[in-house]
mmCIF file of C-alpha atoms in Angstrom:
data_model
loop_
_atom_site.group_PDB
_atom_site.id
_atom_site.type_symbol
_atom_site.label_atom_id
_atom_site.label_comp_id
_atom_site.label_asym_id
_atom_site.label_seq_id
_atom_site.Cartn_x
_atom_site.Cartn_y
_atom_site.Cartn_z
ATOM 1 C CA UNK J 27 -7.347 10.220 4.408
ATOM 2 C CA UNK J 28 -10.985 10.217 4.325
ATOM 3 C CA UNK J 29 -11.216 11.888 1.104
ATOM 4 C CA UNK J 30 -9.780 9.290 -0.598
ATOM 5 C CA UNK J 31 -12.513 6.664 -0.324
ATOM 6 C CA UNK J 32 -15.076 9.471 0.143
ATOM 7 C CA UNK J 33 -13.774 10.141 -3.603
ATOM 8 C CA UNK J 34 -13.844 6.707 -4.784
ATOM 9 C CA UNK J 35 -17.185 5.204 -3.207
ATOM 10 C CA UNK J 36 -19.329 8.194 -4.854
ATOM 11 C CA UNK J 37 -17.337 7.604 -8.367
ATOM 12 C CA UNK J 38 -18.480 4.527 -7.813
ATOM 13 C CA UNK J 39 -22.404 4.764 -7.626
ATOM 14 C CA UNK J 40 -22.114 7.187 -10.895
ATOM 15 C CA UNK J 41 -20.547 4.203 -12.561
ATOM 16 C CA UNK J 42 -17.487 6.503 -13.376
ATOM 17 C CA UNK J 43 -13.890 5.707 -13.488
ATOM 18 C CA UNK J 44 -12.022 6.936 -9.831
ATOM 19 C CA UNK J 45 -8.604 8.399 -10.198
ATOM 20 C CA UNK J 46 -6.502 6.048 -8.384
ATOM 21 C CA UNK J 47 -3.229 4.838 -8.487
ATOM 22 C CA UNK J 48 -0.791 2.079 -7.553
ATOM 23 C CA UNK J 49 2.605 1.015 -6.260
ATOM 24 C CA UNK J 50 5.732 -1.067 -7.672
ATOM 25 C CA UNK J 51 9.264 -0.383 -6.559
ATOM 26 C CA UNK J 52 12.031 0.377 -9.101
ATOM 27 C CA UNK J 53 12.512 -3.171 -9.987
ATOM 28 C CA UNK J 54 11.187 -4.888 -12.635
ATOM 29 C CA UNK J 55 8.062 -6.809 -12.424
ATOM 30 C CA UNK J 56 7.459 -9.486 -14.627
ATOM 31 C CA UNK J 57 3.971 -9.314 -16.716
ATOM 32 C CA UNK J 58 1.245 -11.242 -15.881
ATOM 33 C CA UNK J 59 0.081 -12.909 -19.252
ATOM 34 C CA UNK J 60 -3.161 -11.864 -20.832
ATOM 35 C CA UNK J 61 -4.674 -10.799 -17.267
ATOM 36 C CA UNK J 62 -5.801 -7.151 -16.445
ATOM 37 C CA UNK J 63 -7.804 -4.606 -18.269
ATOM 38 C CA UNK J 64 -7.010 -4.540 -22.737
ATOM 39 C CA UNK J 65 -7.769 -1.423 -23.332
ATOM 40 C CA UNK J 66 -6.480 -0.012 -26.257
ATOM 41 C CA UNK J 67 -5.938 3.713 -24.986
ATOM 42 C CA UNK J 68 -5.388 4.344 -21.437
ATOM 43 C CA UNK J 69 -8.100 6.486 -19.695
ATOM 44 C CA UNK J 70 -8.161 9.824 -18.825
ATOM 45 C CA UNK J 71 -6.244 10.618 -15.543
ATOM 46 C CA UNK J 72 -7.517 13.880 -13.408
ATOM 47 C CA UNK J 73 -4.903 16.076 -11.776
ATOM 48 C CA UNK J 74 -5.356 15.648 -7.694
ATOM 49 C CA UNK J 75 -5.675 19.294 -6.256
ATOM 50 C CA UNK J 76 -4.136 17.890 -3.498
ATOM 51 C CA UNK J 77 -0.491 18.040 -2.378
ATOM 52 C CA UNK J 78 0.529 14.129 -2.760
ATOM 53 C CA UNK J 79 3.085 14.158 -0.604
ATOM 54 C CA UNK J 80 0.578 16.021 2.406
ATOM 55 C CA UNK J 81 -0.250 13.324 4.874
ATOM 56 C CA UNK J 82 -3.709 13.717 5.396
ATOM 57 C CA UNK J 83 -5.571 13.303 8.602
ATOM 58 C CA UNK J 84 -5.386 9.478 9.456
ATOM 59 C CA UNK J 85 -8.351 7.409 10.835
ATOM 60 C CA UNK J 86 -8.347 5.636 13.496
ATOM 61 C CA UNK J 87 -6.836 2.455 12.828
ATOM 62 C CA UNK J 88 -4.541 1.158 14.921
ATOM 63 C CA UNK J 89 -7.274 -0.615 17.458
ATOM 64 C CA UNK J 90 -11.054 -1.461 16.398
ATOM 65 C CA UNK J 91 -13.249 1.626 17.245
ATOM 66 C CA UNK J 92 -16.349 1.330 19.197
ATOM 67 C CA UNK J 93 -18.193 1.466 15.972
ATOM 68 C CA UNK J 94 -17.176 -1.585 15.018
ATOM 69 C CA UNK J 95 -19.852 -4.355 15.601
ATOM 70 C CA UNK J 96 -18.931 -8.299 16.316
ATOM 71 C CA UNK J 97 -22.635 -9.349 15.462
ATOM 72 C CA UNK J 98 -22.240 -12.603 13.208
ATOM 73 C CA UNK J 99 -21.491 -12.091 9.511
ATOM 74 C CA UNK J 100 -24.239 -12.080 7.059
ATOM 75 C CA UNK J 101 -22.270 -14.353 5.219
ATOM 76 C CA UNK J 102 -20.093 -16.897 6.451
ATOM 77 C CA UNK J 103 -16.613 -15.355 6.954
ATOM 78 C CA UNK J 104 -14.672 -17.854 5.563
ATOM 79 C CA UNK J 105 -16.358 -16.687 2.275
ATOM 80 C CA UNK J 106 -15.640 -13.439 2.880
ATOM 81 C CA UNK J 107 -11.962 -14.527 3.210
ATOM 82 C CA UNK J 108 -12.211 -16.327 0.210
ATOM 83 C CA UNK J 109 -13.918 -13.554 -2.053
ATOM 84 C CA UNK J 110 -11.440 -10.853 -1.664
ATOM 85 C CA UNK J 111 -8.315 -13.553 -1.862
ATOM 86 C CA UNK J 112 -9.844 -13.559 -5.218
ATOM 87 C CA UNK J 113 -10.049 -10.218 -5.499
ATOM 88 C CA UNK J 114 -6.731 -9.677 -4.849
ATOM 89 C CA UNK J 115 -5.513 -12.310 -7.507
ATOM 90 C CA UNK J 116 -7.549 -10.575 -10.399
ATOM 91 C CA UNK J 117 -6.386 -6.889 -9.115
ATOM 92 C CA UNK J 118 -2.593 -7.606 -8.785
ATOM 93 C CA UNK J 119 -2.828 -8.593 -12.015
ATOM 94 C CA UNK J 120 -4.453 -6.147 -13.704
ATOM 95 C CA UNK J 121 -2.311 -4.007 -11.572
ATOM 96 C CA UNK J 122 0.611 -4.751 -14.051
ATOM 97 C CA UNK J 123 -0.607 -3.221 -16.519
ATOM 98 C CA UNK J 124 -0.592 0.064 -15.512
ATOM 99 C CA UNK J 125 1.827 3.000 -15.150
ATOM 100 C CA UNK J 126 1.777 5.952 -12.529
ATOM 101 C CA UNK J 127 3.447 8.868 -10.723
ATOM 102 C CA UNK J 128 4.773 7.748 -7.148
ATOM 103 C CA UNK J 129 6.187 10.200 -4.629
ATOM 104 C CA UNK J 130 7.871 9.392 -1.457
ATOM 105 C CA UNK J 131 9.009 11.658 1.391
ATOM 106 C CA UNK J 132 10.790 10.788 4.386
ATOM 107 C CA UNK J 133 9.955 13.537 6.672
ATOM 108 C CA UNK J 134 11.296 14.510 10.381
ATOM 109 C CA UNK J 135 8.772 15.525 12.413
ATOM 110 C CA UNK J 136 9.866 18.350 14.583
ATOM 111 C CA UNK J 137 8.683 18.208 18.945
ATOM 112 C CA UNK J 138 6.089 21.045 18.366
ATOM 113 C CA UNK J 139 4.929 19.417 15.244
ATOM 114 C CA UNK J 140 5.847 21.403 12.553
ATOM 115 C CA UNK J 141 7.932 20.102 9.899
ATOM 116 C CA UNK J 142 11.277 19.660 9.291
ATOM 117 C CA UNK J 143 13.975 18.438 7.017
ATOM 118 C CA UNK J 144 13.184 15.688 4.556
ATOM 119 C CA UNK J 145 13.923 13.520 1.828
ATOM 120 C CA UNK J 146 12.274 13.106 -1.230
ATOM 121 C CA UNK J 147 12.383 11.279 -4.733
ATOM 122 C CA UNK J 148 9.470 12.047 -7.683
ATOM 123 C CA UNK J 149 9.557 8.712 -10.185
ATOM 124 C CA UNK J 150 7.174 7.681 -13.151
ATOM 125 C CA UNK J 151 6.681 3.485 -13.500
ATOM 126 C CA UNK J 152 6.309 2.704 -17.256
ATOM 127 C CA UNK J 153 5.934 -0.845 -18.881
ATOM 128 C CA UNK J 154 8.553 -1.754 -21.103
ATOM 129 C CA UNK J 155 8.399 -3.808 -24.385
ATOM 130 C CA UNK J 156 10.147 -6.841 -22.339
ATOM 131 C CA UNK J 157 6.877 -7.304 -20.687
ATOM 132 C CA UNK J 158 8.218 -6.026 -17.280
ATOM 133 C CA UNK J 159 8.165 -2.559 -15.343
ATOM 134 C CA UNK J 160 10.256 -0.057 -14.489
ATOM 135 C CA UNK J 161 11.032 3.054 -12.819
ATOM 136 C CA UNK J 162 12.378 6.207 -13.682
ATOM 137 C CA UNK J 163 13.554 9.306 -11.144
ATOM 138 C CA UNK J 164 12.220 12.573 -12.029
ATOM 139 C CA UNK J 165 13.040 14.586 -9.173
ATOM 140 C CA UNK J 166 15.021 14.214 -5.975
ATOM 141 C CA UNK J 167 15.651 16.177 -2.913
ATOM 142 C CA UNK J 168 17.080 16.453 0.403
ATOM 143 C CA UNK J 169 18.036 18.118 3.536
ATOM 144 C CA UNK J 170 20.966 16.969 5.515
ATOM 145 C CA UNK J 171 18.841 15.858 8.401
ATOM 146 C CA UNK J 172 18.855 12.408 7.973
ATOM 147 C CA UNK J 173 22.754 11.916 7.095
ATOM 148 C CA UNK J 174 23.493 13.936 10.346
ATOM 149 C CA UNK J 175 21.423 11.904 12.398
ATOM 150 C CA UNK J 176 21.256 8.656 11.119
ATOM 151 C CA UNK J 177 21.872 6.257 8.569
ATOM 152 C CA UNK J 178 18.891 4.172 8.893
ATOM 153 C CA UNK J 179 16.301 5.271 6.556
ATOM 154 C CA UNK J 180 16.544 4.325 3.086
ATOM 155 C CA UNK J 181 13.776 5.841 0.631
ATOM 156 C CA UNK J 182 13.349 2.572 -1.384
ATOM 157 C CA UNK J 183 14.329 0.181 1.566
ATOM 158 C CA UNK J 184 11.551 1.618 4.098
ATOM 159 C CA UNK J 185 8.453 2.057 0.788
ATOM 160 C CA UNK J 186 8.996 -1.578 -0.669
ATOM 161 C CA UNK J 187 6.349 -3.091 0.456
ATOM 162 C CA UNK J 188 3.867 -5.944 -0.445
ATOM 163 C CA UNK J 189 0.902 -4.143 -1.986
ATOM 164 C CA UNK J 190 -1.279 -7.461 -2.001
ATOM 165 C CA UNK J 191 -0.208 -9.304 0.442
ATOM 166 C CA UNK J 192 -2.979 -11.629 0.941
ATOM 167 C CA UNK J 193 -3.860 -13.606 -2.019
ATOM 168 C CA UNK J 194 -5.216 -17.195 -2.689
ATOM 169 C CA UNK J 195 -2.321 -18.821 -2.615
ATOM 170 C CA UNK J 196 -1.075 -16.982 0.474
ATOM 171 C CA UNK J 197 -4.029 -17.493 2.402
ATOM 172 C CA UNK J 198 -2.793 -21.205 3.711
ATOM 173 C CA UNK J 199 0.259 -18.814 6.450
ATOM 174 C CA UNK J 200 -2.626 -16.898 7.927
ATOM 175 C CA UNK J 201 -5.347 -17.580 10.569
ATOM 176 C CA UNK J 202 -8.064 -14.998 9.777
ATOM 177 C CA UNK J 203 -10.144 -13.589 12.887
ATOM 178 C CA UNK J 204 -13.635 -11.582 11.981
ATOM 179 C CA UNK J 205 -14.070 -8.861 14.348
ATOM 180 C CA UNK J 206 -17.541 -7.521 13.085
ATOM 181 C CA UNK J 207 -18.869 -4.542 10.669
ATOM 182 C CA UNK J 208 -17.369 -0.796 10.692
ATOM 183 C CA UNK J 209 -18.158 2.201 8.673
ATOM 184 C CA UNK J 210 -15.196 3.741 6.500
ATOM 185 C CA UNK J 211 -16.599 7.328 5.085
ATOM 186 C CA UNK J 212 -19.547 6.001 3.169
ATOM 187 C CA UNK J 213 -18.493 2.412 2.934
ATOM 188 C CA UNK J 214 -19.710 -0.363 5.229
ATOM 189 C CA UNK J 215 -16.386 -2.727 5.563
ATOM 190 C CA UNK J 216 -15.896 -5.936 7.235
ATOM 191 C CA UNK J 217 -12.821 -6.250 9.775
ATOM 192 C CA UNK J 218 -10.731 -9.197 9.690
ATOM 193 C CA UNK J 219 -7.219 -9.686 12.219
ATOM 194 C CA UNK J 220 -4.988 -11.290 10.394
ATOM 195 C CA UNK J 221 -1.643 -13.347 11.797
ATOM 196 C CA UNK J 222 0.382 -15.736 10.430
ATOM 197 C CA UNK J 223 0.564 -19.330 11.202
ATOM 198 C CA UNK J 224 3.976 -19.203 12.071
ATOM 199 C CA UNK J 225 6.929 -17.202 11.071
ATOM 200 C CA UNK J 226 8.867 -18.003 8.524
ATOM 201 C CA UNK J 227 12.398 -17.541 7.797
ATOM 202 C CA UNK J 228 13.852 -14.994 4.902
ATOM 203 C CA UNK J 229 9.657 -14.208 4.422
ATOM 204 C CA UNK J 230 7.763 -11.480 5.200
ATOM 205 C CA UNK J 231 3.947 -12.416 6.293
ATOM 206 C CA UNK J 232 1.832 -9.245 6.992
ATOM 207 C CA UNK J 233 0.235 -8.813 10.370
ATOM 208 C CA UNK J 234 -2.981 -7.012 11.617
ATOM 209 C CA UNK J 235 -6.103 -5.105 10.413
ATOM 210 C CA UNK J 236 -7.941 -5.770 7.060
ATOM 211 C CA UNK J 237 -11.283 -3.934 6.298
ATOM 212 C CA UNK J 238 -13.046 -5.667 3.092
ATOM 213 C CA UNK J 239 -15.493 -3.216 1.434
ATOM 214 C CA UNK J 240 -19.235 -4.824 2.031
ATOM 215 C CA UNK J 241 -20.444 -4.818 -1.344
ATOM 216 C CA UNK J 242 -17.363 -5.418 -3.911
ATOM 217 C CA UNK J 243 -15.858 -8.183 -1.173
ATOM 218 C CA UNK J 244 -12.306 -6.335 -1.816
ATOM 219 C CA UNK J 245 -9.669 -5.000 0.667
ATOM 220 C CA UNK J 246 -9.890 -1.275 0.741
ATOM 221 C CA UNK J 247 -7.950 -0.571 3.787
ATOM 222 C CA UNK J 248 -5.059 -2.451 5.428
ATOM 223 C CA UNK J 249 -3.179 -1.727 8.581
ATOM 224 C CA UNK J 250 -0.274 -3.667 10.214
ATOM 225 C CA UNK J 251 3.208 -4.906 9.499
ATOM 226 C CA UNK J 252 4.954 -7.499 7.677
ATOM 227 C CA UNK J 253 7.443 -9.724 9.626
ATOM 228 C CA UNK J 254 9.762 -12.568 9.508
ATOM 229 C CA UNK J 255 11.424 -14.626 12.072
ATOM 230 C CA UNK J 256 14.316 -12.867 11.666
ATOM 231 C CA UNK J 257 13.239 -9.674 12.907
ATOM 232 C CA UNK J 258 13.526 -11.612 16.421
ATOM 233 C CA UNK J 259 17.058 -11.927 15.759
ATOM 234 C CA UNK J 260 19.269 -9.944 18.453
ATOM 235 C CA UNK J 261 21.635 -9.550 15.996
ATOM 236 C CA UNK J 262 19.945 -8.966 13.301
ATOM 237 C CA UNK J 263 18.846 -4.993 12.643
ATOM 238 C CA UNK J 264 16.228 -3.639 11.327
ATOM 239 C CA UNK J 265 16.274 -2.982 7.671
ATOM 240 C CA UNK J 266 14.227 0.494 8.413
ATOM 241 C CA UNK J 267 12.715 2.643 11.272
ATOM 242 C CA UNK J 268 9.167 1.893 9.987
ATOM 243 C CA UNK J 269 7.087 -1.204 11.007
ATOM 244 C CA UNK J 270 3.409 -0.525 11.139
ATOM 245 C CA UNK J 271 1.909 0.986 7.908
ATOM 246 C CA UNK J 272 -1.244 2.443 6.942
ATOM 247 C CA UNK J 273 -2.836 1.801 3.652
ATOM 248 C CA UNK J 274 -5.525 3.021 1.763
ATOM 249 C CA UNK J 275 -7.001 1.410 -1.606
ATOM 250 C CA UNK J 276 -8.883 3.514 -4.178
ATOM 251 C CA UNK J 277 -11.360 2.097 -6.685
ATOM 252 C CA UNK J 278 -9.659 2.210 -10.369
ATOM 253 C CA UNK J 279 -11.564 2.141 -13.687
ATOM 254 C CA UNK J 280 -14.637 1.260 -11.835
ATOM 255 C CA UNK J 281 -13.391 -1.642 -11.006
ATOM 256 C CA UNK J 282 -10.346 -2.453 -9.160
ATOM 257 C CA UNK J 283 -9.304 -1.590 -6.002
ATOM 258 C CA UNK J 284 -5.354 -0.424 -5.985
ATOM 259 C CA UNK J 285 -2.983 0.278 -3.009
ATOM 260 C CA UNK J 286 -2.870 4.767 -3.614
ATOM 261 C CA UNK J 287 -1.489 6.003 -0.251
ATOM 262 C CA UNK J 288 0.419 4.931 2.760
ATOM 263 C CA UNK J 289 2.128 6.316 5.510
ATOM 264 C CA UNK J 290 3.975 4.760 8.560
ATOM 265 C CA UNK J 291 6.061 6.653 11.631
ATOM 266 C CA UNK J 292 9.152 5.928 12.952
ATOM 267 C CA UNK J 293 11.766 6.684 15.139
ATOM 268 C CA UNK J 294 15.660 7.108 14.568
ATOM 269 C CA UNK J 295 18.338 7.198 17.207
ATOM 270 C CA UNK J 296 20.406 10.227 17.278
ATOM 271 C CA UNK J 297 22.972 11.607 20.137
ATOM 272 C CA UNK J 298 20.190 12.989 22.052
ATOM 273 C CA UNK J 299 17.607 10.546 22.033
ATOM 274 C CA UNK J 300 15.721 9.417 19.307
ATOM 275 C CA UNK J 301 13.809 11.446 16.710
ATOM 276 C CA UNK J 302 10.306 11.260 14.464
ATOM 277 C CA UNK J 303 10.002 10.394 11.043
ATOM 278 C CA UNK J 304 7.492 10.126 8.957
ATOM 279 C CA UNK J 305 7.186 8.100 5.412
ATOM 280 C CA UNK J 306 4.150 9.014 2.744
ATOM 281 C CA UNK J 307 3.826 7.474 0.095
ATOM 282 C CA UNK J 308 1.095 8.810 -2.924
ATOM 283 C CA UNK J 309 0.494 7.073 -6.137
ATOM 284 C CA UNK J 310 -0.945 9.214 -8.861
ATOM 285 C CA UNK J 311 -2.008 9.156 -12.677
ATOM 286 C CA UNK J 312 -2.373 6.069 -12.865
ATOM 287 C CA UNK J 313 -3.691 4.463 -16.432
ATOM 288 C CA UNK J 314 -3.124 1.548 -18.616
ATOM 289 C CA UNK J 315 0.220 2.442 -20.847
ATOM 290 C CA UNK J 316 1.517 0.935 -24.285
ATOM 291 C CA UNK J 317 4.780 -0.745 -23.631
ATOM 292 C CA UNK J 318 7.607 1.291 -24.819
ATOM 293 C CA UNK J 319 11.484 0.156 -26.156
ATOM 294 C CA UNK J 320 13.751 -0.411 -23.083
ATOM 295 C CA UNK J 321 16.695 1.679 -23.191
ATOM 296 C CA UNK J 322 19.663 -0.521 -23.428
ATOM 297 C CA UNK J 323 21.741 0.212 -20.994
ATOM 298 C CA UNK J 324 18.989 -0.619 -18.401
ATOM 299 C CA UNK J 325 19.533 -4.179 -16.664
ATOM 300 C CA UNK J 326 16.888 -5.994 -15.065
ATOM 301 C CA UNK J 327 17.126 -6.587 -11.530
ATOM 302 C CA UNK J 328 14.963 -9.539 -9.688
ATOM 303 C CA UNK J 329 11.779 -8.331 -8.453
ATOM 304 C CA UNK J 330 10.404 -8.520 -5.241
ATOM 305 C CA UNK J 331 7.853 -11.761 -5.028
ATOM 306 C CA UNK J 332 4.839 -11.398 -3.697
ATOM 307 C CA UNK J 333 5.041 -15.136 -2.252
ATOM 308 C CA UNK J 334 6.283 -15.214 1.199
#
């Protein structure tokens, strides 16, 4: 996964767009006014060489290396917190206004490591002339795997997730803790652990890691869950296998930073025990796109709000 913001922070410093792209589920999602980039023609997307739906060797994430340094902000954190709330307000908007390529696997993942069956569903998101997004399937497979194991991972379910899950107005559920400096390929971040106030009922808050990129004061990595108070509920199961996800952000245009690739692991109960899976998710192609006619027979469906 290093490659990624290797890629992004060296398009960066030659002041040239990054390929990047970004996520939105199949429903709708209303337009955000006049906010985000105007171009008139979207820019010129490069093909990845790389396999999108290839997980790619993960950093280490899930604690705070020894790299990472608690010496004392050279700004005050609270700013820090502030700045890329911002951030995150002007990118989710701009973030409307673009289409991309999203592919999403479901993969088991086999004792000795090798692969084995999966799931798997190609779509394009396009803007429509109503103002709001949508999706459309271009390719799906499958492999029994799943249906003869278990009926507990849904493709959509288990990658609908909040992609900016910590703006301005959000900020008021969250206690923010800075943990110090870290390096992330050739950025310099700061590292924030985030945790809600409180849980909240039929709301998701997210939970964890946040690295801000040093210089741009944005959120270019993310790693932890979102939860509710219901997922305390005995009788209440889980909606999907997955609970802790890794995200990486890419720089966009030269500047935005948009959610491009995340992955999470999970476990599913079967008669002999329980079995690894594995979700990636890789956004692609991403550009600004004209609005085009909705077909007719295509009914909106509420989308997913980004308040908790």
């Amino acid at each position: 996964m290093s490659n990624i913001l290797l890629r992004t922070v060296r398009g960066r410093r030659r002041r040239c767009a990054a390929l990047a792209a970004a996520f939105a589920w199949a429903l709708p999602i209303a337009a955000q006014g006049s906010a985000g980039p105007q171009t008139a023609a979207p820019p010129t997307a490069q093909s990845s060489k790389e396999d999108p739906l290839t997980p790619l060797p993960p950093q280490a994430v899930h604690t705070i290396s020894r790299e990472a340094h608690a010496d004392p902000a050279p700004i005050p954190p609270q700013k820090i917190v502030e700045s890329f709330a911002a951030r995150t307000d002007e990118y989710s908007r701009a973030h409307q206004m673009y289409g991309f390529k999203r592919s999403v696997r479901v993969q088991e993942v086999l004792a000795d490591g090798e692969k084995g069956g999966e799931v798997r569903e190609d779509s394009e998101v396009y803007l429509a002339d109503n103002g709001r997004r949508y999706e459309r399937s271009t390719h799906q497979s499958s492999q029994p795997f799943l249906n003869a194991k278990s009926d507990a991972v849904d493709l959509r379910t288990a990658a609908q997730i909040q992609l900016f899950p910590l703006t301005t107005a959000q900020l008021k559920y969250y206690d923010f803790i800075y943990k110090g400096t870290q390096p992330l390929d050739e950025l310099r971040t700061y590292i924030f652990q985030v945790k809600p106030k409180r849980l909240l009922d039929h709301a998701r808050l997210f939970s964890g890691l946040v690295y801000v990129d040093d210089r741009d004061l944005a959120v270019v990595k993310l790693y932890g869950r979102w939860m509710s108070q219901e997922d305390f509920d005995e009788d209440t199961a889980p909606a999907t296998p997955f609970s802790m996800y890794e995200i990486y952000f890419e720089n966009v245009d030269g500047k935005y930073w948009f959610p491009t690739y995340y992955r999470a692991d999970g476990y599913v109960k079967t008669k002999a025990g329980e079995d690894q899976v594995r979700l990636i998710v890789k956004m692609t192609d991403l550009k600004v796109v004209a609005p085009v006619p909705l077909p007719g027979r295509e009914a909106p469906a509420p989308a997913p709000s980004q308040k908790p």
